Amino acid sequence: MILSRTIADVKQILAAERRSGKRIGVVPTMGALHEGHLSLVRVIRPQCDHVVLWLFLNPTQFNSKADYDKYPRTLERDAALAKEAGVDLVFAPSVEEIYPDGLEAYYEKRSVRTYAGACSWGLCGAKRPGHFDGVVHIVAVLFNILQPDVAVFGEKDYQQLRVIEQLVRDMHYHIEIIAAPLIRAESGIALSSRNELLQKDSTAPLALSRALLSARDAAEQGETDAASIRELAAGIIRTAGLSIDYVEVTDIHTLAPVAEIRNEAQLLVAAYCGEVRLIDNIRLRTSGYNPSALKTNG
Ligand code: PAF
């Protein structure tokens, strides 16, 4: 496995791979790899010949400097895990390599920018202004540098996945996007790099997945009123002592809030456990769920 730090190097390596007919796949990450990231590698590995792991802690998608500063940085360990998982190339550029005119140029809108569309406006987008603009900007940059044939994104970041699908459609990237299922620990908690920041013995964060599973069961047993589902989930999260950022039932494609679940919907939650912000989501299906129904919510 090669570890590359510069755009020039990585372009040279990938040009040679492309010339020999290789299909290039990318796993975009911000490092602090865990089993969830490794599952993305496993999903994309059979779909391509050369797997690149993008490893860049992108400052412009953090709307709080404190959050960026405390994000775990574990490059050596990440490289070892990537190698073990069968990654061919880890690309870990510096901030200066990606933002050569400095971050001020980005924030002061002096550099060319890509902005996220409507499905970024609610949920995390509303709570973290600028976050999804930073995400689509860096994903456009990574697509331009690596020019992959295929890229994989986890359903753990459900809103991000929808935003990126829109980016690919609107910018006409010839890149296949694979959605990889969210991975939970045995305790039920969704795997996330931020779990590293939680107190090891705290059971409070487990309330998120408990709330989602209870809501899923309620929908399956006939509850179609989104407000009742939200209240059920919020009650469980609040009782565990977490502070809710949002609990929302949405259309599975547009992420617009729905009042009633018709066939299926997505339940998305964000909550603070102390200083640590956790997100999670689950698909809700009604008791008469029909997998072939095209239109889900009006
Ligand atoms: O999901 C992430 O880790 C990041 O948002 C991404 C897609 C790598 C962009 O920095």
CSV table of C-alpha atoms and ligand atoms in Angstrom, one decimal:
chain,number,residue,atom,x,y,z
A,1,MET,CA,0.0,0.0,0.0
A,2,ILE,CA,1.2,3.5,-0.9
A,3,LEU,CA,0.8,6.5,1.4
A,4,SER,CA,0.8,9.7,-0.6
A,5,ARG,CA,0.8,13.3,0.7
A,6,THR,CA,0.8,15.4,-2.5
A,7,ILE,CA,-1.7,15.9,-5.4
A,8,ALA,CA,1.1,15.6,-8.0
A,9,ASP,CA,2.1,12.1,-6.7
A,10,VAL,CA,-1.4,10.8,-6.4
A,11,LYS,CA,-2.4,12.1,-9.9
A,12,GLN,CA,0.7,10.3,-11.4
A,13,ILE,CA,-0.1,7.1,-9.6
A,14,LEU,CA,-3.8,7.1,-10.7
A,15,ALA,CA,-3.0,8.1,-14.3
A,16,ALA,CA,-0.8,5.0,-14.6
A,17,GLU,CA,-3.6,2.8,-13.0
A,18,ARG,CA,-6.1,4.3,-15.4
A,19,ARG,CA,-3.8,3.7,-18.4
A,20,SER,CA,-3.7,0.0,-17.5
A,21,GLY,CA,-7.5,-0.1,-17.6
A,22,LYS,CA,-8.0,-0.2,-13.8
A,23,ARG,CA,-11.3,1.0,-12.3
A,24,ILE,CA,-10.7,3.4,-9.5
A,25,GLY,CA,-12.8,3.4,-6.3
A,26,VAL,CA,-12.6,6.0,-3.5
A,27,VAL,CA,-13.5,5.8,0.2
A,28,PRO,CA,-13.7,9.4,1.4
A,29,THR,CA,-12.9,9.8,5.1
A,30,MET,CA,-11.6,12.3,7.6
A,31,GLY,CA,-9.5,9.6,9.3
A,32,ALA,CA,-9.9,8.2,12.9
A,33,LEU,CA,-10.9,5.0,11.1
A,34,HIS,CA,-13.2,2.5,12.7
A,35,GLU,CA,-15.1,-0.6,11.7
A,36,GLY,CA,-17.7,1.6,9.9
A,37,HIS,CA,-15.0,2.9,7.5
A,38,LEU,CA,-13.5,-0.5,7.0
A,39,SER,CA,-17.0,-1.8,6.0
A,40,LEU,CA,-16.9,0.9,3.3
A,41,VAL,CA,-13.7,-0.5,2.0
A,42,ARG,CA,-15.2,-4.0,2.0
A,43,VAL,CA,-18.3,-2.7,0.1
A,44,ILE,CA,-16.2,-1.0,-2.7
A,45,ARG,CA,-13.4,-3.5,-3.0
A,46,PRO,CA,-15.3,-5.9,-5.3
A,47,GLN,CA,-16.6,-3.0,-7.4
A,48,CYS,CA,-13.2,-1.7,-8.5
A,49,ASP,CA,-9.5,-2.7,-9.1
A,50,HIS,CA,-7.7,0.1,-7.2
A,51,VAL,CA,-9.1,1.4,-3.9
A,52,VAL,CA,-8.0,4.9,-2.7
A,53,LEU,CA,-8.7,6.0,0.8
A,54,TRP,CA,-9.1,9.8,1.0
A,55,LEU,CA,-8.0,10.8,4.5
A,56,PHE,CA,-8.3,14.5,5.1
A,57,LEU,CA,-9.7,16.3,8.1
A,58,ASN,CA,-11.5,19.1,6.2
A,59,PRO,CA,-11.5,22.3,8.3
A,60,THR,CA,-14.2,24.0,6.1
A,61,GLN,CA,-16.9,21.6,7.1
A,62,PHE,CA,-16.6,22.3,10.8
A,63,ASN,CA,-18.7,25.2,11.9
A,64,SER,CA,-16.9,25.3,15.3
A,65,LYS,CA,-13.1,25.5,15.6
A,66,ALA,CA,-13.3,23.7,19.0
A,67,ASP,CA,-15.0,20.7,17.3
A,68,TYR,CA,-12.3,20.7,14.6
A,69,ASP,CA,-9.5,20.9,17.1
A,70,LYS,CA,-10.8,18.0,19.2
A,71,TYR,CA,-11.5,15.7,16.3
A,72,PRO,CA,-9.3,12.6,16.7
A,73,ARG,CA,-6.1,12.5,14.5
A,74,THR,CA,-4.6,9.0,14.1
A,75,LEU,CA,-2.8,8.9,10.8
A,76,GLU,CA,-0.3,6.1,11.6
A,77,ARG,CA,-3.0,3.8,13.0
A,78,ASP,CA,-5.3,4.7,10.1
A,79,ALA,CA,-2.7,3.8,7.5
A,80,ALA,CA,-2.1,0.4,9.2
A,81,LEU,CA,-5.8,-0.3,9.3
A,82,ALA,CA,-6.2,0.7,5.6
A,83,LYS,CA,-3.4,-1.6,4.6
A,84,GLU,CA,-5.0,-4.5,6.5
A,85,ALA,CA,-8.3,-3.8,4.9
A,86,GLY,CA,-6.9,-4.1,1.3
A,87,VAL,CA,-6.6,-0.4,0.4
A,88,ASP,CA,-4.1,0.3,-2.4
A,89,LEU,CA,-3.4,3.9,-1.8
A,90,VAL,CA,-4.0,6.3,1.1
A,91,PHE,CA,-4.1,9.9,0.1
A,92,ALA,CA,-3.6,12.2,3.2
A,93,PRO,CA,-2.9,15.7,1.9
A,94,SER,CA,-2.1,18.7,4.2
A,95,VAL,CA,-4.5,21.6,4.6
A,96,GLU,CA,-2.1,23.7,2.6
A,97,GLU,CA,-2.1,21.2,-0.3
A,98,ILE,CA,-5.9,21.4,-0.6
A,99,TYR,CA,-6.4,25.1,0.2
A,100,PRO,CA,-3.2,26.6,-1.4
A,101,ASP,CA,-4.6,30.2,-1.1
A,102,GLY,CA,-5.3,29.7,2.6
A,103,LEU,CA,-8.6,29.1,4.5
A,104,GLU,CA,-9.3,32.9,4.5
A,105,ALA,CA,-9.8,32.7,0.7
A,106,TYR,CA,-12.4,30.1,1.3
A,107,TYR,CA,-14.2,31.8,4.1
A,108,GLU,CA,-14.0,35.2,2.5
A,109,LYS,CA,-15.5,33.7,-0.7
A,110,ARG,CA,-12.5,34.8,-2.7
A,111,SER,CA,-12.0,31.2,-4.0
A,112,VAL,CA,-14.3,29.3,-6.3
A,113,ARG,CA,-16.9,27.5,-4.2
A,114,THR,CA,-19.5,24.8,-4.6
A,115,TYR,CA,-22.7,25.1,-2.5
A,116,ALA,CA,-25.0,22.3,-1.3
A,117,GLY,CA,-28.6,22.2,-2.6
A,118,ALA,CA,-32.0,22.1,-0.9
A,119,CYS,CA,-31.7,18.7,0.9
A,120,SER,CA,-28.9,20.3,2.9
A,121,TRP,CA,-31.1,23.1,4.3
A,122,GLY,CA,-32.8,21.2,7.2
A,123,LEU,CA,-31.6,18.8,9.9
A,124,CYS,CA,-27.8,19.1,10.3
A,125,GLY,CA,-27.6,21.8,7.7
A,126,ALA,CA,-29.9,24.0,9.7
A,127,LYS,CA,-28.0,23.3,13.0
A,128,ARG,CA,-24.5,23.6,11.5
A,129,PRO,CA,-24.5,26.5,9.1
A,130,GLY,CA,-21.9,26.1,6.3
A,131,HIS,CA,-21.3,22.4,7.1
A,132,PHE,CA,-22.7,21.0,3.9
A,133,ASP,CA,-21.2,23.7,1.8
A,134,GLY,CA,-17.9,22.6,3.2
A,135,VAL,CA,-18.7,19.0,2.5
A,136,VAL,CA,-19.8,19.4,-1.2
A,137,HIS,CA,-16.8,21.7,-1.7
A,138,ILE,CA,-14.3,19.2,-0.5
A,139,VAL,CA,-16.0,16.2,-2.2
A,140,ALA,CA,-16.0,18.1,-5.5
A,141,VAL,CA,-12.3,18.8,-4.9
A,142,LEU,CA,-11.6,15.1,-4.2
A,143,PHE,CA,-13.6,14.0,-7.2
A,144,ASN,CA,-11.5,16.4,-9.4
A,145,ILE,CA,-8.2,15.3,-8.0
A,146,LEU,CA,-8.8,11.6,-7.9
A,147,GLN,CA,-11.3,11.2,-10.8
A,148,PRO,CA,-12.7,8.0,-9.5
A,149,ASP,CA,-15.1,5.7,-11.3
A,150,VAL,CA,-16.9,4.9,-8.1
A,151,ALA,CA,-17.2,6.3,-4.6
A,152,VAL,CA,-18.8,4.9,-1.4
A,153,PHE,CA,-20.6,6.9,1.3
A,154,GLY,CA,-22.1,5.5,4.5
A,155,GLU,CA,-25.8,5.7,5.3
A,156,LYS,CA,-24.7,6.7,8.8
A,157,ASP,CA,-24.4,10.2,7.4
A,158,TYR,CA,-27.8,9.9,5.6
A,159,GLN,CA,-28.2,13.6,4.8
A,160,GLN,CA,-24.6,13.8,3.5
A,161,LEU,CA,-25.3,10.9,1.2
A,162,ARG,CA,-28.4,12.6,-0.3
A,163,VAL,CA,-26.5,15.9,-0.7
A,164,ILE,CA,-23.6,14.1,-2.5
A,165,GLU,CA,-26.0,12.3,-4.8
A,166,GLN,CA,-27.4,15.7,-5.7
A,167,LEU,CA,-23.8,17.1,-6.3
A,168,VAL,CA,-23.1,14.2,-8.7
A,169,ARG,CA,-26.3,14.8,-10.6
A,170,ASP,CA,-26.0,18.6,-10.8
A,171,MET,CA,-22.3,18.7,-11.7
A,172,HIS,CA,-22.6,15.8,-14.1
A,173,TYR,CA,-19.8,13.8,-12.5
A,174,HIS,CA,-19.4,10.4,-14.2
A,175,ILE,CA,-19.0,8.7,-10.8
A,176,GLU,CA,-21.1,5.9,-9.4
A,177,ILE,CA,-22.1,6.5,-5.8
A,178,ILE,CA,-22.6,3.5,-3.6
A,179,ALA,CA,-24.6,3.8,-0.4
A,180,ALA,CA,-23.1,1.5,2.3
A,181,PRO,CA,-25.3,0.4,5.2
A,182,LEU,CA,-24.9,2.0,8.7
A,183,ILE,CA,-22.9,-0.3,11.0
A,184,ARG,CA,-23.9,-0.6,14.7
A,185,ALA,CA,-21.8,-1.9,17.6
A,186,GLU,CA,-23.2,-4.7,19.6
A,187,SER,CA,-24.6,-2.1,22.1
A,188,GLY,CA,-26.6,-0.6,19.2
A,189,ILE,CA,-24.6,2.6,18.9
A,190,ALA,CA,-23.9,3.7,15.3
A,191,LEU,CA,-20.2,3.6,14.7
A,192,SER,CA,-18.6,7.0,14.5
A,193,SER,CA,-15.2,8.6,15.0
A,194,ARG,CA,-16.9,10.9,17.6
A,195,ASN,CA,-17.6,7.8,19.8
A,196,GLU,CA,-13.9,8.1,20.7
A,197,LEU,CA,-14.7,11.3,22.5
A,198,LEU,CA,-17.5,9.7,24.7
A,199,GLN,CA,-16.9,8.6,28.2
A,200,LYS,CA,-16.1,4.8,28.0
A,201,ASP,CA,-18.6,3.6,30.5
A,202,SER,CA,-21.5,5.9,29.7
A,203,THR,CA,-24.7,4.2,28.6
A,204,ALA,CA,-26.6,7.4,27.8
A,205,PRO,CA,-25.5,7.5,24.1
A,206,LEU,CA,-27.2,4.1,23.6
A,207,ALA,CA,-30.6,5.9,24.0
A,208,LEU,CA,-30.3,7.1,20.4
A,209,SER,CA,-30.4,3.7,18.8
A,210,ARG,CA,-33.0,2.6,21.4
A,211,ALA,CA,-35.2,5.5,20.4
A,212,LEU,CA,-34.8,4.7,16.7
A,213,LEU,CA,-35.6,1.0,17.1
A,214,SER,CA,-38.7,1.8,19.2
A,215,ALA,CA,-39.9,4.2,16.5
A,216,ARG,CA,-39.3,1.7,13.8
A,217,ASP,CA,-41.3,-0.9,15.8
A,218,ALA,CA,-44.1,1.6,16.4
A,219,ALA,CA,-44.3,2.3,12.6
A,220,GLU,CA,-44.4,-1.4,11.8
A,221,GLN,CA,-47.2,-1.9,14.3
A,222,GLY,CA,-49.4,0.8,12.6
A,223,GLU,CA,-48.3,4.2,13.9
A,224,THR,CA,-48.2,6.5,10.8
A,225,ASP,CA,-48.4,9.9,12.6
A,226,ALA,CA,-45.0,11.6,12.3
A,227,ALA,CA,-45.5,13.8,15.4
A,228,SER,CA,-46.3,10.7,17.6
A,229,ILE,CA,-43.2,8.9,16.3
A,230,ARG,CA,-41.1,12.0,16.9
A,231,GLU,CA,-42.4,12.3,20.5
A,232,LEU,CA,-41.8,8.6,21.2
A,233,ALA,CA,-38.1,8.9,20.0
A,234,ALA,CA,-37.6,12.3,21.7
A,235,GLY,CA,-38.9,11.0,25.0
A,236,ILE,CA,-36.4,8.1,25.1
A,237,ILE,CA,-33.5,10.4,24.2
A,238,ARG,CA,-34.5,13.0,26.8
A,239,THR,CA,-35.0,10.5,29.6
A,240,ALA,CA,-31.4,9.3,29.1
A,241,GLY,CA,-30.2,12.8,29.8
A,242,LEU,CA,-29.1,13.7,26.2
A,243,SER,CA,-29.8,17.1,24.8
A,244,ILE,CA,-31.8,16.9,21.6
A,245,ASP,CA,-30.6,18.9,18.5
A,246,TYR,CA,-33.4,17.6,16.3
A,247,VAL,CA,-35.7,14.6,15.8
A,248,GLU,CA,-37.3,14.6,12.4
A,249,VAL,CA,-39.4,12.2,10.2
A,250,THR,CA,-38.7,13.0,6.5
A,251,ASP,CA,-39.2,11.9,3.0
A,252,ILE,CA,-36.4,9.3,2.2
A,253,HIS,CA,-35.2,11.2,-0.9
A,254,THR,CA,-35.8,14.9,-0.4
A,255,LEU,CA,-35.5,14.9,3.4
A,256,ALA,CA,-38.4,17.3,3.6
A,257,PRO,CA,-40.4,16.7,6.9
A,258,VAL,CA,-43.6,14.6,6.5
A,259,ALA,CA,-46.7,14.7,8.7
A,260,GLU,CA,-47.7,11.2,7.9
A,261,ILE,CA,-45.7,8.1,7.0
A,262,ARG,CA,-47.0,6.6,3.8
A,263,ASN,CA,-45.2,3.4,3.0
A,264,GLU,CA,-41.8,4.5,4.3
A,265,ALA,CA,-39.9,7.5,5.7
A,266,GLN,CA,-36.6,8.3,7.3
A,267,LEU,CA,-36.2,9.1,11.0
A,268,LEU,CA,-33.1,11.2,11.7
A,269,VAL,CA,-31.9,12.4,15.1
A,270,ALA,CA,-29.0,14.5,16.5
A,271,ALA,CA,-28.3,14.9,20.2
A,272,TYR,CA,-25.5,16.1,22.4
A,273,CYS,CA,-24.0,13.8,25.0
A,274,GLY,CA,-22.2,16.4,27.0
A,275,GLU,CA,-20.1,18.2,24.4
A,276,VAL,CA,-20.2,15.4,21.9
A,277,ARG,CA,-22.7,15.7,19.1
A,278,LEU,CA,-24.1,12.3,17.8
A,279,ILE,CA,-26.3,11.6,14.8
A,280,ASP,CA,-28.2,8.5,13.8
A,281,ASN,CA,-31.0,7.5,11.5
A,282,ILE,CA,-33.3,4.6,10.6
A,283,ARG,CA,-35.8,3.7,7.9
A,284,LEU,CA,-39.4,3.5,9.0
A,285,ARG,CA,-41.8,1.3,7.2
A,286,THR,CA,-45.6,1.1,7.7
A,287,SER,CA,-47.4,-2.2,8.5
A,288,GLY,CA,-48.6,-2.4,4.9
A,289,TYR,CA,-45.1,-1.6,3.5
A,290,ASN,CA,-44.9,-2.2,-0.3
A,291,PRO,CA,-41.3,-2.3,-1.5
A,292,SER,CA,-42.3,-1.6,-5.1
A,293,ALA,CA,-44.2,1.6,-4.4
A,294,LEU,CA,-42.4,4.5,-6.1
A,295,LYS,CA,-43.9,7.5,-4.4
A,296,THR,CA,-43.6,7.3,-0.6
A,297,ASN,CA,-44.7,10.6,1.0
A,298,GLY,CA,-46.7,13.4,-0.5
B,1,PAF,O1,-18.1,11.7,5.9
B,1,PAF,C1,-17.0,12.3,6.0
B,1,PAF,O2,-16.1,11.7,6.6
B,1,PAF,C2,-16.7,13.6,5.4
B,1,PAF,O3,-17.8,14.4,5.5
B,1,PAF,C3,-16.2,13.5,3.9
B,1,PAF,C4,-17.2,12.9,3.0
B,1,PAF,C5,-14.9,12.7,3.9
B,1,PAF,C6,-15.8,14.9,3.4
B,1,PAF,O4,-14.8,15.5,4.2
